[in-house]
Coordinates of C-alpha atoms in Angstrom, one line a residue:
M19 CA 0.0 0.1 0.1
I20 CA 0.9 3.1 -0.6
R21 CA 1.6 5.7 2.7
F22 CA 1.9 9.1 0.7
I23 CA 3.4 10.4 -2.4
L24 CA 6.1 13.5 -2.5
L25 CA 6.6 15.9 -5.2
Q26 CA 9.2 17.7 -4.1
N27 CA 12.0 19.9 -6.1
R28 CA 15.7 20.3 -4.7
Q29 CA 15.4 23.1 -2.8
G30 CA 12.9 20.5 -0.6
K31 CA 9.9 22.7 -1.3
T32 CA 7.0 20.3 -2.1
R33 CA 5.2 20.7 -5.0
L34 CA 2.1 17.9 -4.2
A35 CA 1.6 16.2 -1.9
K36 CA -1.4 13.5 -1.3
Y37 CA -1.4 10.9 2.1
Y38 CA -2.8 7.6 2.0
V39 CA -2.5 7.6 6.0
P40 CA -3.7 10.0 8.7
L41 CA -1.4 12.1 10.0
E42 CA -0.5 15.3 11.6
D43 CA 0.4 18.4 10.1
S44 CA 3.6 18.4 12.3
E45 CA 4.5 15.1 11.8
K46 CA 3.7 15.4 7.8
H47 CA 6.3 18.2 8.0
K48 CA 8.7 16.0 9.4
V49 CA 7.8 13.5 6.7
E50 CA 8.5 15.6 4.4
Y51 CA 12.1 17.3 5.7
E52 CA 13.1 13.9 6.5
V53 CA 12.4 12.1 2.7
H54 CA 13.9 15.1 0.9
R55 CA 16.9 14.9 3.0
L56 CA 16.8 10.9 2.1
V57 CA 17.1 11.1 -1.7
V58 CA 18.5 14.5 -2.3
N59 CA 21.8 13.5 -1.1
R60 CA 21.7 9.9 -2.4
D61 CA 24.7 8.8 -5.2
P62 CA 22.7 8.9 -9.2
K63 CA 24.3 5.2 -9.4
F64 CA 22.3 3.7 -5.9
T65 CA 19.2 2.0 -6.4
N66 CA 16.4 4.5 -6.2
F67 CA 15.2 2.5 -2.8
V68 CA 15.0 3.9 0.4
E69 CA 14.8 2.3 3.5
F70 CA 12.8 4.3 6.0
R71 CA 11.2 4.0 9.5
T72 CA 8.7 0.5 8.8
H73 CA 8.7 1.4 5.1
K74 CA 10.5 2.0 2.2
V75 CA 10.9 5.3 -0.6
I76 CA 10.8 4.8 -4.0
Y77 CA 12.1 8.0 -5.5
R78 CA 12.9 9.4 -9.0
R79 CA 14.3 12.7 -9.7
Y80 CA 12.8 14.2 -13.3
A81 CA 15.0 17.5 -14.3
G82 CA 14.8 19.2 -10.5
L83 CA 11.4 17.8 -9.6
F84 CA 12.2 14.6 -6.9
F85 CA 9.1 12.0 -7.2
S86 CA 8.9 10.1 -4.1
L87 CA 6.4 7.0 -2.8
C88 CA 6.3 5.6 0.3
V89 CA 5.0 1.7 0.8
D90 CA 5.3 -1.5 2.7
I91 CA 8.2 -2.9 3.0
T92 CA 6.9 -6.5 1.3
D93 CA 5.6 -4.3 -2.2
N94 CA 7.2 -4.8 -5.1
E95 CA 9.5 -2.0 -5.6
L96 CA 9.2 -1.7 -9.3
A97 CA 5.9 -1.9 -10.1
Y98 CA 5.6 1.8 -8.1
L99 CA 8.9 2.6 -9.8
E100 CA 6.9 2.3 -13.2
S101 CA 3.9 4.3 -11.9
I102 CA 6.1 7.0 -11.0
H103 CA 7.0 6.7 -14.9
L104 CA 3.6 6.5 -16.4
F105 CA 2.4 9.1 -13.9
V106 CA 5.3 11.5 -15.3
E107 CA 4.5 10.3 -19.1
I108 CA 1.0 11.4 -18.3
L109 CA 2.0 14.8 -17.1
D110 CA 3.9 15.3 -19.8
H111 CA 0.6 14.9 -22.1
F112 CA -1.0 17.1 -21.2
F113 CA 1.3 19.5 -20.1
S114 CA 3.7 19.3 -23.2
N115 CA 6.8 18.6 -21.8
V116 CA 5.7 19.4 -17.7
C117 CA 7.8 21.6 -15.7
E118 CA 7.7 22.4 -11.7
L119 CA 5.5 25.7 -12.7
D120 CA 3.0 23.5 -14.7
L121 CA 3.0 21.4 -11.3
V122 CA 2.2 24.9 -9.1
F123 CA -0.6 26.8 -11.1
N124 CA -2.2 23.4 -12.3
F125 CA -2.3 21.3 -8.6
H126 CA -5.8 20.6 -9.2
K127 CA -5.2 18.9 -12.8
V128 CA -2.5 17.6 -11.6
Y129 CA -4.2 15.9 -8.4
L130 CA -6.8 14.8 -10.9
I131 CA -4.8 12.4 -12.7
L132 CA -3.2 11.1 -9.3
D133 CA -7.2 9.7 -8.4
E134 CA -7.8 8.1 -11.7
F135 CA -5.2 5.6 -11.2
I136 CA -4.2 5.9 -6.7
L137 CA -7.6 5.2 -5.2
A138 CA -6.2 4.6 -1.2
G139 CA -3.1 3.9 -1.4
E140 CA -3.1 1.0 -4.5
L141 CA -2.4 1.4 -7.9
Q142 CA -6.2 0.8 -9.6
E143 CA -5.0 1.8 -13.8
T144 CA -1.9 1.0 -15.0
S145 CA -3.5 2.1 -18.8
K146 CA -1.5 5.4 -20.1
K147 CA -4.7 5.1 -23.0
A148 CA -7.3 3.9 -20.7
I149 CA -6.3 7.2 -18.0
I150 CA -5.8 9.8 -20.5
E151 CA -9.1 9.0 -22.0
R152 CA -10.7 9.3 -18.7
M153 CA -9.2 12.9 -18.0
G154 CA -10.2 13.5 -21.9
E155 CA -13.9 12.8 -20.5
L156 CA -13.4 14.9 -17.7
E157 CA -12.5 18.4 -19.3
K158 CA -15.2 18.2 -21.6
L159 CA -17.7 18.7 -18.6
E160 CA -15.9 21.7 -17.5

């Protein structure tokens, strides 16, 4: 199960945070700080999986952004690494080469995209085509 998803820049500013487990605000800030410190200083030659408390953080860096997922220790790391890439591909499709400012100014669309393939901390849809079609239908309603 996914505990939380964080999108952070190199300076540690959180651009998107979605929690699937209840945490106090102070604990959320602490977690965001700790995850950033954990992933930003890692050597690029190391794996994209790192133990975090009693869970695992799977992360991937795209340009200046770190996409981090915290999952159960027994979950499949490669499946979640691919889900991060799927998320970025879908963002690229909607924002034509997504950048940090797209996430800041269109955060509501980013959350909609995220909600289309992750539900209650579990991957629900892995088809890029299906997600893009569904997002197209939602845009027609707006």
